[in-house]
XYZ file of C-alpha atoms in Angstrom:
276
model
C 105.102 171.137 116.478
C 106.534 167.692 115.796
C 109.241 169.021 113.853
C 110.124 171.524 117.144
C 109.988 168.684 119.632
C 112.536 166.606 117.641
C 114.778 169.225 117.321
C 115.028 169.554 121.154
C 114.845 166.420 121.957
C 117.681 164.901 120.144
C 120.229 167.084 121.382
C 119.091 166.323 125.117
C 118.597 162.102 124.519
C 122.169 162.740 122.979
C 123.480 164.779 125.850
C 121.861 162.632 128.299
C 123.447 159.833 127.074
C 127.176 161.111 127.097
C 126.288 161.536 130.508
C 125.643 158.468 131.942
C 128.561 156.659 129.859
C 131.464 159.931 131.193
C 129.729 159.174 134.420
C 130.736 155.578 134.383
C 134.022 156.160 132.629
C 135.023 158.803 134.907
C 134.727 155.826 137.778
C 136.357 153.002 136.016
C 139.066 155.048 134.678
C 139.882 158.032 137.392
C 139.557 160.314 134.217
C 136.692 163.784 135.025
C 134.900 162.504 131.626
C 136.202 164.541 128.826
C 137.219 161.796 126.593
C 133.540 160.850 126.109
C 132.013 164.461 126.471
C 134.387 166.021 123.808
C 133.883 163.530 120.979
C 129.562 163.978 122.226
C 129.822 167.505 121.850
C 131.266 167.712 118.684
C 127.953 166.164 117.202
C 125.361 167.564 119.572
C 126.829 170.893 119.488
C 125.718 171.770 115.950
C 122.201 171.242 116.371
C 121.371 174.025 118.922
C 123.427 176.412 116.226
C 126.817 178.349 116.040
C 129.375 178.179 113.603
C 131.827 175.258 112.942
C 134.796 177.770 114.508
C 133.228 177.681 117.822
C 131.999 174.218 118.018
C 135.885 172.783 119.557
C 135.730 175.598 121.952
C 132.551 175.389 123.401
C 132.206 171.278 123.116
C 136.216 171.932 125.300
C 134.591 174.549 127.689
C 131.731 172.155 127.965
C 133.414 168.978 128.667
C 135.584 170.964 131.686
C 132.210 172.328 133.506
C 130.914 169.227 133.695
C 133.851 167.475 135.120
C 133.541 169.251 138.431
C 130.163 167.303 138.853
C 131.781 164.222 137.807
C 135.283 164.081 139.262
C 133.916 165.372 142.450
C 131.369 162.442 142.657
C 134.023 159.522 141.436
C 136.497 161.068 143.775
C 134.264 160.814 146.685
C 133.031 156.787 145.818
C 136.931 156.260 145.411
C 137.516 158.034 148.699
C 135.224 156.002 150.686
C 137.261 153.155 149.623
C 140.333 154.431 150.727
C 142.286 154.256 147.212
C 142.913 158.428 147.155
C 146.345 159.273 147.879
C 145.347 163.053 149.084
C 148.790 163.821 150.010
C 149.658 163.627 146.013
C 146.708 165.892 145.317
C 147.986 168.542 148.032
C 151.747 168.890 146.760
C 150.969 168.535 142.886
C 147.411 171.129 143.287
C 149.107 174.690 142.919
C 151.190 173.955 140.102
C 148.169 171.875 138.151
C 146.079 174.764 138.820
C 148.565 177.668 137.274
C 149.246 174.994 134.301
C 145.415 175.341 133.768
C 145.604 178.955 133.947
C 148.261 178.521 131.013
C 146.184 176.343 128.738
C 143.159 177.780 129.253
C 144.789 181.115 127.636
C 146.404 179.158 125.200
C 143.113 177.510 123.555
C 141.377 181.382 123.206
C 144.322 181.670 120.643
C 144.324 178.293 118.970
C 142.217 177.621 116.090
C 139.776 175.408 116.269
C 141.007 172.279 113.899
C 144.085 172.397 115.633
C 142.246 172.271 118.974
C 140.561 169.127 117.483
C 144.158 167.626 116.121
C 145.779 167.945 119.578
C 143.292 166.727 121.738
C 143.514 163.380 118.934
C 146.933 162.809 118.746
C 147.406 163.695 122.485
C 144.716 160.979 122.981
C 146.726 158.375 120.643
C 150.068 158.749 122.636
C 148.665 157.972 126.094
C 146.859 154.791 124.964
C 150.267 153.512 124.119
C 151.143 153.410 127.852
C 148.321 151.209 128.588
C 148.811 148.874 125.431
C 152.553 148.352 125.068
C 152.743 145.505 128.174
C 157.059 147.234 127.871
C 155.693 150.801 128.682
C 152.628 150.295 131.047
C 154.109 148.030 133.240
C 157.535 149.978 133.866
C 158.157 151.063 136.859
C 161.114 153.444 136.838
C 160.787 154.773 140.707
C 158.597 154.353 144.256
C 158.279 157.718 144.859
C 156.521 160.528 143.496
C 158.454 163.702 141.466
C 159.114 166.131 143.553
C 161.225 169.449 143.095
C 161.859 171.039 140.029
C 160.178 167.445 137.887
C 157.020 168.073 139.944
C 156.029 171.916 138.747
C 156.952 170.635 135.204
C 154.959 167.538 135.430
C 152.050 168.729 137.194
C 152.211 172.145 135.300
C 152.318 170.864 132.136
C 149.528 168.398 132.800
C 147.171 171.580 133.769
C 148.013 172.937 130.553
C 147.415 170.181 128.150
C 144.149 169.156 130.189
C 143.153 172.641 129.520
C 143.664 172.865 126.067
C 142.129 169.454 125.644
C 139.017 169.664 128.043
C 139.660 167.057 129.924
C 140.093 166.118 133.921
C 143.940 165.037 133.152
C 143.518 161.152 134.539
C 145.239 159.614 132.091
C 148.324 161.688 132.399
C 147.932 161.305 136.088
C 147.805 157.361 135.759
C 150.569 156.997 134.009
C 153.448 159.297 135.942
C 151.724 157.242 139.338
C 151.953 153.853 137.586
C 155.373 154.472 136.677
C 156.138 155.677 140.124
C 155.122 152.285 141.745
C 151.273 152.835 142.307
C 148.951 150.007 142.065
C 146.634 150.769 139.051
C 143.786 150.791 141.190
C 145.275 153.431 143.757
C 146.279 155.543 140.249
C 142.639 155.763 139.197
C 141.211 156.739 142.537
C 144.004 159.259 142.497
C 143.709 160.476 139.275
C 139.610 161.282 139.930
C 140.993 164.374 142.419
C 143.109 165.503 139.433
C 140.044 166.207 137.563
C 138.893 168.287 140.284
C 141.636 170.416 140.493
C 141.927 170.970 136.686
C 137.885 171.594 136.158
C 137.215 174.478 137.936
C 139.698 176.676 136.636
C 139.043 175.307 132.980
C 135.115 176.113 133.284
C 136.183 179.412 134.683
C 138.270 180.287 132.576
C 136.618 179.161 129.179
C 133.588 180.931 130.384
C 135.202 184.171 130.175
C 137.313 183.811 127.757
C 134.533 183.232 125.225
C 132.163 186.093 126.039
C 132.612 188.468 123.867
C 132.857 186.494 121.286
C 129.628 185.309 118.395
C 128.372 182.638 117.097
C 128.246 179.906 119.731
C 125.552 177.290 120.191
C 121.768 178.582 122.104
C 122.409 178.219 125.650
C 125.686 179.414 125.894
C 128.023 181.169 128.669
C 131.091 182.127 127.038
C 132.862 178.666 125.771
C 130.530 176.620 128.287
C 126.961 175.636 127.139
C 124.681 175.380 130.196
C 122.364 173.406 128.844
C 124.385 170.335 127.755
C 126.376 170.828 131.119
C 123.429 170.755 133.385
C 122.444 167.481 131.316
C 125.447 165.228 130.869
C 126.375 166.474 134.785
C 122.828 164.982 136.392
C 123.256 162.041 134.595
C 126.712 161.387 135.476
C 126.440 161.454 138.952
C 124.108 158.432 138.735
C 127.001 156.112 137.023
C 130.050 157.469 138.927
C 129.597 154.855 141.622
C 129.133 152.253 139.340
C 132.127 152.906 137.103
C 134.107 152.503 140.457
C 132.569 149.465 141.755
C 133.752 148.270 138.642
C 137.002 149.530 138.757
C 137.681 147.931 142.306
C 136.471 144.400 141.055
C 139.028 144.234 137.634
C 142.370 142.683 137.596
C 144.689 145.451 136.781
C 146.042 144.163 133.067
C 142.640 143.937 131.710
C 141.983 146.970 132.784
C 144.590 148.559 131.172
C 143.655 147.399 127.991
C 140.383 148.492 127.945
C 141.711 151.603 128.745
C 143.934 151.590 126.243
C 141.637 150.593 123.264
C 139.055 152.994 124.070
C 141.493 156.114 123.683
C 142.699 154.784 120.317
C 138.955 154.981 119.807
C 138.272 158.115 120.810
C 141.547 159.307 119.105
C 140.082 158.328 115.365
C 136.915 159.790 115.713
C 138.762 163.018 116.829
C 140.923 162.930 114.129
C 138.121 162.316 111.760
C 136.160 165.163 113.146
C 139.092 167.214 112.591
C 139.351 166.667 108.925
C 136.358 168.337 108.453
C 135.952 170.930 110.581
C-alpha cells in the first residue's frame, strides 16, 4: 500500500510544484509557462508510464494545455494594470494562430530527440537578447511590424511556440523591446500571446496524438489530463504574484534574470536530450 501511495504521490508533489513556480514565471516574465512545465514533464512524465518516444510529445502537448489557465490568469492581473497593448494582440492574432496550426503539424512528424534539441537551442538563442546589454537594449524602430514582416513574424512565432510547447513570450518580448516598448509593457503584452498560441496547441496536440500508443496513464492524445489539471490549479494561485513582482523590478535586472534562467533551462534540455 505504501509502495502505491508513493508512486502517486510523487508525480503529483512534482506536478504541483511546476505549477506554482510556471504560475509565478508566467507573471514575472509574460511567458504562458512552458519553459518550466517542459523541463517538469520530462521527469514526471515517466513515472505514470509510456515509452521514452512519447515522453517530448506529451510533456509539449502538456505544457500548451496548461498555458491557457496560466496566460489567461497573468494576462488578466497585467490587464488590470493597464500594461496590455490589446491592439498588438488583435492585428498579430490570426497569423499567430495559423503559425500554430503549422507547428503543431510539424511536431506529429518530428522525432522526439529532435523535439527536445530545438526547444534547447531555441531556448539558448533568446537568452542572448536579454544578456548581451548590445542586443537587449537596441531599439531599431517605435512602431510595431506591420505588412508583409508582421505574418512572418507573428506566423513564425506560432510555429516555433508550437513545436516547442510554449506560450511564445519570449519571442514576443523581444520583437516589442526592439520596437520601443518599455520591458514592463512587453511582458504584460507578451502574457496575451500565450493565449492565443495555447488553445490551438492543446487542440491540436490532443488530436494529433490519439491514435497513437504508448503514452503516459491519464492521457488525451499528446495532453496528459492529469498533470494539466495539477500544474493549472496551482498556477493560478502565483500568477498574480509573479506580476506584482514584475511591476516592482527595474527593467535591467529583470532582464537578466530572464536571461540566466533560459540558459538554465536550455542545459537541462539539452542534457535531457542526450539521452532520450
Amino acid at each position: 500500500m505504501n509502495g502505491d501511495l508513493m508512486t502517486w504521490l510523487v508525480p503529483l508533489l512534482s506536478m504541483l510544484a511546476a505549477g506554482l513556480f510556471a504560475g509565478f514565471a508566467a507573471g514575472i516574465f509574460g511567458i504562458g509557462g512552458g519553459f518550466v512545465v517542459v523541463p517538469a514533464l520530462f521527469v514526471v512524465l515517466p513515472l505514470l508510464g509510456g515509452t521514452p518516444e512519447a515522453i517530448a510529445h506529451v510533456a509539449i502537448g502538456t505544457s500548451a494545455a496548461t498555458i491557457i489557465v496560466t496566460s489567461i490568469r497573468s494576462l488578466l492581473s497585467h490587464a488590470k494594470r493597464g500594461a496590455v497593448e490589446f491592439e498588438i494582440l488583435k492585428a498579430w492574432a490570426p497569423w499567430i494562430i495559423l503559425g500554430d496550426g503549422v507547428g503543431v503539424l510539424l511536431a506529429g512528424h518530428v522525432d522526439g530527440r529532435i523535439l527536445t534539441m530545438i526547444f534547447a537551442g531555441g531556448v539558448f538563442l533568446m537568452s542572448l537578447n536579454f544578456l548581451l546589454p548590445k542586443v537587449g537594449d537596441k531599439v531599431i524602430s517605435q512602431d510595431m511590424p506591420s505588412g508583409i514582416a508582421r505574418v512572418g513574424i507573428a506566423g513564425g512565432l506560432g510555429t516555433f511556440s508550437a513545436l516547442l510547447g510554449i506560450g511564445g513570450g519570449t519571442i514576443a518580448i523581444m520583437v516589442m523591446t526592439l520596437c520601443g516598448r518599455s520591458i514592463h509593457r512587453a511582458i504584460a503584452t507578451a502574457s496575451g500571446v500565450g493565449t492565443l498560441i495555447a488553445i490551438p496547441s492543446a487542440i491540436g496536440f490532443a488530436l494529433i496524438g490519439l491514435k497513437e500508443s504508448g503514452l503516459p496513464w491519464g492521457s488525451l492524445g499528446y495532453v496528459n489530463v492529469p498533470a494539466t489539471l495539477a500544474i493549472a490549479s496551482m498556477s493560478v494561485l502565483t500568477a498574480p504574484l509573479g506580476v506584482a513582482v514584475a511591476h516592482a523590478l527595474p527593467a535591467k535586472p529583470l532582464k537578466k534574470i530572464f536571461g540566466v534562467y533560459l540558459i538554465v533551462i536550455a542545459f537541462v534540455m539539452f542534457r535531457n536530450a542526450i539521452h532520450i
